[in-house]
Amino acid sequence: MYGFNISIFGCQMNVYDADRIRTALTARGWEEVSEEDADVVILVTCSIRDKAEQKVWSDIGRLASRREPPLIAVVGCMAQRVGTLLMRRFPSVRLVCGPRSLGRLPDALEKAMTTGKDIALLDEDPVTLQDLTEVPLLRSNPWKAFITIAHGCDNFCTYCIVPHVRGRFISRDPDEILSEAESLVSDGVREITLIGQNVNTYGRDFGNGYVFSSLLRDVARIKGLKRIRYATSHPRDLTRDVVEVMSEHENICPAINLPIQSGSDRVLRLMNRGYTVEQYCSIIDMIRSVLPGAAVTSDLIVGFPGETPEDFNGSVRVVEDLRFDLVHTAAFSPREGTPAARMEAQVEADEKQRRLRVINSIQSVISREINQGLVGETFTVLADGSAPKGEGLLQGRTPTDKVVIFPGDLSMMGSFVDIRITAAGNWHLFGEPVSPLPV
Ligand code: SAM
Ligand code: SF4
Ligand code: F3S
């Protein structure tokens, strides 16, 4: 059979998709090998910003320029957006597959290898879904897993490509999700993250009252599942019942990502976000009153078309006032086909970068202050990887989703360890194990 290699770009949905592709191909007798030895290189791609696509183009260029290039399969959001142009520009790209056609990918890869034909599996309409049914048993991380609970997005924020490439919102059947979660726990998974572009509207399409908080409660009751996280919440749709369920179940981590995107009501309207800054702040108050100690992170775009210095100051103010644990910031990147790409008063690239630097430097001080306040406290951390730098160091995350680096050996991987925090930086905590917990 064939040797394959997978590279993942973009968000957690792609990690989940890649884990299922790996599981499906391995079940057919394919073998995961290094990129150098692979007959087929699968790129699971992202289109969220231009930079995400540039990385893929440059990877394709690098692979295609080999003396004997592998078969390149471009899968996911960028495959759907760019389509067969990928094949025309690089003949080594022999297969493209959109995110709603993944169920057809394994057969198509075999066909492309045996027949030598090029294959395009582009999602013809935004509703039909031909998904992989494999439970992702061969994961990038043995102890942590993602489960997509809903496909697509119907929000159409004016800057965002996701609804155009991932199609319409469809909630997955709860029984399917629960049985997948149980299989993962039996396979040794300690932590599951439920993912969707707007998890808070989960179940609305069922029309039977089974909503996101119902699913969260059912997942929390799965025996042996130690940690549950979820992402992403939408400020217009996050309701109190969700936060209450979080407060009732110890295995649901007290961490919420609630993207604000801008601190200006005018820009929020242009973005089609469906809330005001005041409404956003009252949700934060609700979270902090129902679940004190919860970590709240956010996403924010600077340089949206027409963002004035005053609008930008609104974003600065909100970041200063709300004191998020972390903010994922990005300079607005025009995505062809989205309304914002055609809006007037696009902000100059230099100015976007300047605004990004301003907001990042404010947030890094806040993050460091919050982190330094944790020195001396002890957290239970799931040891799940080697630290990127430094020998004999492991890393894991606190229930509040903060990265902790601590000394340890590989035998500790996959266990929960009590770590006392000894130092803090902007984005990491450093600590020492107190004692391993029973697992
Ligand atoms: N569904 C989530 C939400 O509503 O925020 C996440 C969407 S997206 C996968 C992740 C982040 O990318 C967004 O929160 C947004 O900040 C950023 N993003 C999306 N489109 C962008 C664009 N055109 N330019 C810059 N950043 C963008
Ligand atoms: Fe994009 Fe908005 Fe949907 Fe998030 S909610 S994926 S930002 S359209
Ligand atoms: Fe990127 Fe698609 Fe995720 S555009 S961020 S991989 S949904």
Coordinates of C-alpha atoms and ligand atoms in Angstrom, one line a residue:
M1 CA 0.0 0.0 0.0
Y2 CA 1.0 3.6 0.0
G3 CA 2.9 5.8 2.4
F4 CA 1.3 9.1 3.3
N5 CA 2.1 12.2 5.3
I6 CA -0.2 14.9 6.6
S7 CA 0.5 18.6 7.3
I8 CA -2.0 20.6 9.2
F9 CA -2.7 24.3 8.8
G10 CA -5.4 26.4 10.4
C11 CA -7.8 25.7 13.3
Q12 CA -8.7 22.8 15.5
M13 CA -11.3 21.6 13.0
N14 CA -8.4 20.7 10.7
V15 CA -6.7 18.8 13.4
Y16 CA -9.8 16.8 13.9
D17 CA -10.2 16.3 10.1
A18 CA -6.6 15.2 9.8
D19 CA -6.9 12.7 12.7
R20 CA -9.9 11.1 10.9
I21 CA -8.1 11.1 7.5
R22 CA -5.1 9.4 9.2
T23 CA -7.4 6.8 10.9
A24 CA -9.3 6.1 7.7
L25 CA -6.2 5.6 5.5
T26 CA -4.4 3.5 8.1
A27 CA -7.5 1.2 8.3
R28 CA -7.1 0.7 4.6
G29 CA -3.5 -0.5 5.0
W30 CA -1.8 2.8 4.2
E31 CA 1.2 3.8 6.4
E32 CA 2.0 7.2 7.8
V33 CA 5.6 8.0 7.0
S34 CA 7.9 11.0 6.9
E35 CA 7.2 13.7 4.3
E36 CA 10.4 12.6 2.5
D37 CA 9.3 9.0 2.1
A38 CA 5.6 9.7 1.3
D39 CA 3.9 8.7 -1.9
V40 CA 1.1 11.1 -1.0
V41 CA 1.4 14.3 0.9
I42 CA -1.9 15.6 2.2
L43 CA -2.1 19.3 3.1
V44 CA -5.1 20.1 5.3
T45 CA -5.5 23.8 4.6
C46 CA -6.9 27.1 5.9
S47 CA -8.1 30.3 4.2
I48 CA -8.8 32.5 7.1
R49 CA -6.1 35.1 6.2
D50 CA -3.9 35.5 3.1
K51 CA -0.9 34.5 5.2
A52 CA -2.5 31.1 5.9
E53 CA -2.8 30.4 2.2
Q54 CA 0.7 31.7 1.4
K55 CA 2.1 29.1 3.7
V56 CA 0.3 26.4 1.7
W57 CA 1.4 27.7 -1.7
S58 CA 5.0 27.8 -0.5
D59 CA 4.8 24.2 0.8
I60 CA 3.3 23.1 -2.5
G61 CA 6.1 24.8 -4.4
R62 CA 8.7 23.1 -2.2
L63 CA 7.2 19.7 -2.7
A64 CA 6.6 20.1 -6.4
S65 CA 10.2 21.2 -7.0
R66 CA 11.5 17.8 -5.8
R67 CA 13.1 15.6 -8.4
E68 CA 10.4 13.0 -7.8
P69 CA 7.5 15.0 -6.4
P70 CA 4.9 13.1 -4.3
L71 CA 1.2 13.2 -5.2
I72 CA 0.0 16.3 -3.4
A73 CA -3.6 16.3 -2.1
V74 CA -4.9 19.7 -1.0
V75 CA -7.8 19.3 1.4
G76 CA -10.0 21.6 3.4
C77 CA -10.9 25.3 3.3
M78 CA -8.3 26.5 0.8
A79 CA -9.0 23.5 -1.5
Q80 CA -12.6 24.6 -1.5
R81 CA -11.8 28.3 -2.1
V82 CA -9.0 28.0 -4.7
G83 CA -10.3 24.8 -6.3
T84 CA -8.7 23.4 -9.5
L85 CA -6.5 26.4 -9.9
L86 CA -4.2 24.6 -7.4
M87 CA -3.8 21.8 -10.0
R88 CA -3.4 24.1 -12.9
R89 CA -0.6 26.0 -11.2
F90 CA 1.1 22.9 -9.8
P91 CA 0.5 19.6 -11.8
S92 CA 1.8 17.7 -8.7
V93 CA -1.4 18.7 -7.0
R94 CA -3.4 15.7 -8.2
L95 CA -6.4 16.0 -5.8
V96 CA -8.3 18.8 -4.2
C97 CA -11.1 18.1 -1.7
G98 CA -13.4 20.5 0.1
P99 CA -14.2 20.2 3.8
R100 CA -17.7 18.7 3.2
S101 CA -16.4 16.0 0.9
L102 CA -13.9 14.3 3.1
G103 CA -15.9 11.1 3.2
R104 CA -15.0 10.6 -0.5
L105 CA -11.3 11.3 0.1
P106 CA -9.9 7.8 0.9
D107 CA -11.4 6.2 -2.2
A108 CA -10.4 9.2 -4.3
L109 CA -6.8 9.0 -3.1
E110 CA -6.6 5.3 -4.1
K111 CA -8.1 6.1 -7.5
A112 CA -5.7 9.0 -8.1
M113 CA -2.8 6.7 -7.3
T114 CA -4.0 3.7 -9.4
T115 CA -5.4 5.6 -12.4
G116 CA -3.1 8.6 -12.5
K117 CA -6.1 10.8 -13.0
D118 CA -6.6 14.2 -11.3
I119 CA -9.6 14.4 -9.0
A120 CA -11.5 17.4 -7.8
L121 CA -14.0 16.8 -4.9
L122 CA -15.3 20.3 -4.4
D123 CA -18.4 20.8 -2.3
E124 CA -20.9 21.6 -5.0
D125 CA -23.5 23.1 -2.7
P126 CA -23.1 24.4 0.9
V127 CA -25.6 21.9 2.3
T128 CA -24.6 18.4 1.2
L129 CA -22.2 16.8 3.6
Q130 CA -20.3 13.6 2.8
D131 CA -18.3 13.2 6.0
L132 CA -15.8 10.7 7.2
T133 CA -17.4 8.5 9.8
E134 CA -14.2 7.3 11.4
V135 CA -13.6 8.0 15.1
P136 CA -10.2 9.7 15.2
L137 CA -8.3 6.9 17.0
L138 CA -4.9 7.8 15.5
R139 CA -4.5 11.3 16.8
S140 CA -1.8 13.9 16.8
N141 CA -2.1 13.8 20.5
P142 CA -3.0 10.5 22.3
W143 CA -4.5 12.1 25.4
K144 CA -6.4 14.9 23.9
A145 CA -9.0 14.9 21.2
F146 CA -11.4 17.2 19.4
I147 CA -14.9 16.4 18.3
T148 CA -16.6 18.6 15.7
I149 CA -20.2 19.0 17.0
A150 CA -21.5 21.2 14.2
H151 CA -20.3 21.8 10.6
G152 CA -20.3 25.1 8.8
C153 CA -21.4 28.5 9.9
D154 CA -24.4 30.7 9.1
N155 CA -23.3 33.9 10.7
F156 CA -21.7 35.5 7.7
C157 CA -19.5 38.0 9.6
T158 CA -18.6 40.3 6.7
Y159 CA -14.8 39.7 6.9
C160 CA -15.0 35.9 7.2
I161 CA -14.4 33.2 4.6
V162 CA -15.6 30.3 6.8
P163 CA -19.3 30.3 5.8
H164 CA -18.2 30.4 2.1
V165 CA -15.9 27.4 2.4
R166 CA -17.4 25.3 5.2
G167 CA -21.0 25.8 4.1
R168 CA -24.2 25.9 6.1
F169 CA -24.5 25.2 9.8
I170 CA -25.5 21.6 10.7
S171 CA -25.5 20.2 14.2
R172 CA -24.3 16.6 14.5
D173 CA -26.6 14.1 16.1
P174 CA -26.0 14.0 19.9
D175 CA -25.9 10.2 20.1
E176 CA -23.2 10.1 17.5
I177 CA -21.2 12.7 19.4
L178 CA -21.6 10.9 22.7
S179 CA -20.7 7.5 21.3
E180 CA -17.6 9.1 19.6
A181 CA -16.7 10.6 23.0
E182 CA -17.1 7.3 24.8
S183 CA -14.9 5.5 22.2
L184 CA -12.2 8.2 22.6
V185 CA -12.3 7.8 26.4
S186 CA -12.0 4.0 26.1
D187 CA -9.0 4.7 23.8
G188 CA -7.2 6.6 26.6
V189 CA -8.3 10.2 25.9
R190 CA -8.3 12.4 29.0
E191 CA -9.5 15.6 27.5
I192 CA -12.0 16.3 24.8
T193 CA -12.6 19.7 23.2
L194 CA -16.0 20.1 21.5
I195 CA -15.6 22.3 18.5
G196 CA -17.7 24.4 16.1
Q197 CA -17.6 27.9 14.7
N198 CA -20.5 28.9 16.9
V199 CA -21.0 26.1 19.5
N200 CA -23.7 28.1 21.2
T201 CA -26.2 27.6 18.4
Y202 CA -25.7 23.8 18.6
G203 CA -29.1 22.0 18.3
R204 CA -31.1 25.0 17.0
D205 CA -31.6 23.1 13.8
F206 CA -33.1 20.2 15.7
G207 CA -36.0 22.3 17.0
N208 CA -36.6 19.9 19.9
G209 CA -35.1 21.9 22.8
Y210 CA -31.8 19.9 22.8
V211 CA -29.3 22.7 22.9
F212 CA -25.6 23.2 23.6
S213 CA -26.0 23.1 27.4
S214 CA -27.8 19.8 27.0
L215 CA -24.9 18.3 25.0
L216 CA -22.3 19.7 27.4
R217 CA -24.1 18.1 30.4
D218 CA -24.4 14.8 28.6
V219 CA -20.7 14.8 27.7
A220 CA -19.8 15.8 31.2
R221 CA -21.5 12.6 32.5
I222 CA -19.4 10.3 30.5
K223 CA -17.5 8.1 32.9
G224 CA -13.8 8.5 32.9
L225 CA -13.7 11.7 30.9
K226 CA -11.5 14.0 33.0
R227 CA -11.6 17.3 31.1
I228 CA -14.0 18.9 28.7
R229 CA -13.4 22.2 26.8
Y230 CA -15.2 23.8 24.0
A231 CA -14.7 26.5 21.3
T232 CA -15.8 28.8 19.9
S233 CA -18.6 30.8 21.6
H234 CA -20.4 33.7 20.0
P235 CA -21.3 36.7 22.1
R236 CA -24.8 36.9 20.6
D237 CA -25.6 33.3 21.4
L238 CA -23.8 32.4 24.6
T239 CA -26.5 31.9 27.3
R240 CA -26.5 31.6 31.0
D241 CA -27.5 27.9 31.0
V242 CA -24.2 27.0 29.4
V243 CA -22.2 28.8 32.1
E244 CA -24.4 27.2 34.8
V245 CA -23.7 23.7 33.4
M246 CA -20.0 24.6 33.5
S247 CA -20.2 25.5 37.1
E248 CA -22.1 22.3 38.0
H249 CA -19.5 19.9 36.5
E250 CA -16.0 19.7 37.7
N251 CA -14.7 18.1 34.5
I252 CA -15.8 21.1 32.4
C253 CA -12.8 23.4 32.3
P254 CA -13.6 27.0 33.4
A255 CA -12.3 28.6 30.3
I256 CA -14.3 30.5 27.7
N257 CA -13.1 31.9 24.3
L258 CA -15.5 34.7 23.5
P259 CA -14.3 36.7 20.4
I260 CA -15.2 40.4 20.6
Q261 CA -13.5 41.3 17.3
S262 CA -13.9 45.1 17.9
G263 CA -14.5 47.6 20.7
S264 CA -16.5 49.9 18.5
D265 CA -20.2 49.5 18.0
R266 CA -20.0 51.0 14.5
V267 CA -17.4 48.5 13.4
L268 CA -19.3 45.6 15.1
R269 CA -22.3 46.6 12.9
L270 CA -20.1 46.7 9.8
M271 CA -18.8 43.3 10.7
N272 CA -22.4 42.0 11.1
R273 CA -21.6 40.6 14.6
G274 CA -25.0 41.2 16.1
Y275 CA -24.1 42.7 19.5
T276 CA -22.8 45.9 21.0
V277 CA -19.8 46.5 23.2
E278 CA -22.2 47.0 26.2
Q279 CA -24.0 43.7 25.5
Y280 CA -20.6 42.0 25.2
C281 CA -19.6 43.4 28.6
S282 CA -22.7 42.2 30.3
I283 CA -22.1 38.7 29.1
I284 CA -18.6 38.9 30.6
D285 CA -20.2 40.1 33.9
M286 CA -22.6 37.1 33.7
I287 CA -19.7 34.7 33.2
R288 CA -17.6 36.1 36.0
S289 CA -20.6 36.1 38.4
V290 CA -21.7 32.5 37.6
L291 CA -18.2 31.1 37.2
P292 CA -15.8 33.2 39.3
G293 CA -12.2 32.4 38.4
A294 CA -13.0 31.4 34.8
A295 CA -10.4 32.4 32.2
V296 CA -11.8 34.4 29.4
T297 CA -9.9 34.8 26.1
S298 CA -11.0 36.7 23.1
D299 CA -10.2 37.4 19.4
L300 CA -9.9 40.8 17.9
I301 CA -9.3 42.2 14.5
V302 CA -7.5 45.5 13.9
G303 CA -7.7 47.6 10.8
F304 CA -11.2 46.5 9.6
P305 CA -12.2 48.7 6.6
G306 CA -13.1 52.2 7.9
E307 CA -11.8 51.6 11.4
T308 CA -11.0 55.1 12.5
P309 CA -8.4 56.0 15.3
E310 CA -11.5 56.5 17.5
D311 CA -12.9 53.0 16.7
F312 CA -9.4 51.6 17.4
N313 CA -9.3 53.4 20.7
G314 CA -12.6 51.6 21.5
S315 CA -10.8 48.3 21.0
V316 CA -7.9 49.4 23.2
R317 CA -10.3 50.5 25.9
V318 CA -12.2 47.3 25.9
V319 CA -9.0 45.2 26.1
E320 CA -7.8 47.4 29.0
D321 CA -11.2 47.3 30.8
L322 CA -12.1 43.6 30.4
R323 CA -8.6 42.2 31.2
F324 CA -8.8 39.1 29.2
D325 CA -6.4 36.2 30.0
L326 CA -5.3 36.2 26.3
V327 CA -6.4 37.9 23.1
H328 CA -5.8 36.4 19.6
T329 CA -5.2 39.5 17.6
A330 CA -5.0 39.7 13.8
A331 CA -4.7 42.5 11.2
F332 CA -7.7 42.5 8.9
S333 CA -7.0 40.4 5.8
P334 CA -9.3 41.0 2.8
R335 CA -10.8 37.7 1.7
E336 CA -12.1 37.7 -1.9
G337 CA -15.8 37.1 -2.1
T338 CA -16.6 38.5 1.4
P339 CA -18.3 41.9 1.7
A340 CA -15.5 43.5 3.8
A341 CA -13.0 42.9 1.0
R342 CA -15.0 45.3 -1.2
M343 CA -15.6 48.0 1.5
E344 CA -14.2 51.4 1.0
A345 CA -11.6 53.0 3.3
Q346 CA -9.3 49.9 3.6
V347 CA -6.7 50.6 6.2
E348 CA -3.1 50.8 5.0
A349 CA -1.0 47.7 5.8
D350 CA 1.5 49.7 7.9
E351 CA -1.2 51.3 10.0
K352 CA -2.8 47.8 10.6
Q353 CA 0.6 46.6 11.8
R354 CA 1.0 49.6 14.0
R355 CA -2.4 49.0 15.6
L356 CA -1.6 45.4 16.0
R357 CA 1.6 46.3 17.9
V358 CA -0.2 48.7 20.2
I359 CA -2.9 46.2 21.2
N360 CA -0.5 43.4 21.6
S361 CA 1.8 45.3 23.8
I362 CA -1.1 46.3 26.1
Q363 CA -2.5 42.8 26.2
S364 CA 0.9 41.3 26.9
V365 CA 1.3 43.4 30.1
I366 CA -2.2 42.4 31.2
S367 CA -1.6 38.7 30.5
R368 CA 1.7 38.9 32.4
E369 CA 0.0 40.6 35.4
I370 CA -2.7 37.9 35.5
N371 CA -0.1 35.2 35.2
Q372 CA 2.1 36.6 37.8
G373 CA -0.9 36.7 40.2
L374 CA -0.9 32.9 39.9
V375 CA 2.7 32.4 41.2
G376 CA 2.5 30.2 44.3
E377 CA -0.8 28.5 43.3
T378 CA -1.1 24.9 42.5
F379 CA -2.9 23.6 39.4
T380 CA -3.6 20.1 38.1
V381 CA -2.1 19.9 34.7
L382 CA -2.4 17.2 32.0
A383 CA 1.2 16.5 30.9
D384 CA 0.7 16.2 27.1
G385 CA 4.0 17.1 25.4
S386 CA 7.6 18.0 25.5
A387 CA 8.2 21.7 25.9
P388 CA 9.4 23.2 22.6
K389 CA 12.6 24.5 24.2
G390 CA 14.7 23.0 27.0
E391 CA 15.7 19.4 27.7
G392 CA 13.8 17.5 30.5
L393 CA 10.9 19.9 30.3
L394 CA 7.3 19.0 29.7
Q395 CA 4.3 21.1 29.1
G396 CA 0.6 20.9 29.8
R397 CA -2.4 23.1 30.5
T398 CA -4.2 24.2 33.6
P399 CA -8.0 23.8 33.7
T400 CA -8.1 27.5 32.7
D401 CA -6.1 26.6 29.6
K402 CA -2.8 28.2 30.5
V403 CA 0.3 26.6 29.2
V404 CA 2.6 25.4 32.0
I405 CA 6.2 24.3 31.6
F406 CA 7.7 22.0 34.2
P407 CA 10.5 19.5 34.7
G408 CA 9.5 15.9 34.1
D409 CA 10.2 12.8 32.1
L410 CA 8.3 11.2 29.3
S411 CA 6.8 8.6 31.7
M412 CA 4.6 11.4 33.0
M413 CA 3.0 12.1 29.7
G414 CA -0.7 11.6 29.7
S415 CA -1.0 11.9 33.5
F416 CA -2.4 14.6 35.6
V417 CA 0.2 16.3 37.8
D418 CA -0.1 18.9 40.5
I419 CA 2.2 21.8 39.6
R420 CA 3.0 24.6 41.8
I421 CA 3.6 27.8 39.8
T422 CA 7.0 29.3 40.4
A423 CA 7.3 31.9 37.7
A424 CA 5.2 33.5 35.0
G425 CA 5.8 35.1 31.6
N426 CA 3.3 36.7 29.1
W427 CA 2.2 33.5 27.5
H428 CA 3.5 30.7 29.8
L429 CA 3.6 29.7 33.4
F430 CA 6.6 27.8 34.9
G431 CA 6.2 25.3 37.7
E432 CA 7.4 22.4 39.8
P433 CA 5.5 19.1 40.3
V434 CA 4.1 18.7 43.8
S435 CA 3.0 15.1 43.5
P436 CA 1.5 13.0 40.7
L437 CA -2.2 12.5 41.0
P438 CA -3.7 9.0 40.8
V439 CA -4.8 8.5 37.2
Ligands
SAM1 N1 -16.2 31.4 14.8 C1 -15.3 32.1 15.6 C2 -15.7 33.5 15.8 O1 -16.9 33.8 15.6 O2 -14.9 34.3 16.2 C3 -13.9 31.9 15.0 C4 -13.7 32.3 13.6 S1 -12.1 32.3 12.8 C5 -11.8 30.6 12.5 C6 -10.9 32.7 14.0 C7 -10.6 34.1 14.0 O3 -10.0 34.5 12.8 C8 -11.7 35.1 14.2 O4 -12.1 35.1 15.5 C9 -11.2 36.4 13.7 O5 -10.6 37.1 14.7 C10 -10.1 35.9 12.7 N2 -10.4 36.3 11.3 C11 -11.4 35.8 10.6 N3 -11.4 36.4 9.4 C12 -10.4 37.3 9.3 C13 -9.9 38.2 8.4 N4 -10.5 38.3 7.2 N5 -8.9 38.9 8.7 C14 -8.3 38.8 9.9 N6 -8.7 38.0 10.9 C15 -9.8 37.2 10.6
SF4_2 FE1 -16.6 33.5 10.7 FE2 -18.3 34.8 12.1 FE3 -18.8 32.3 11.5 FE4 -17.0 32.9 13.3 S1 -19.1 33.3 13.5 S2 -16.8 31.5 11.6 S3 -16.1 34.8 12.5 S4 -18.7 34.0 10.0
F3S3 FE1 -9.1 28.2 8.6 FE2 -11.1 26.8 7.7 FE3 -10.5 26.7 10.3 S1 -10.5 28.8 7.0 S2 -9.6 28.7 10.6 S3 -9.3 26.0 8.6 S4 -12.5 26.7 9.4

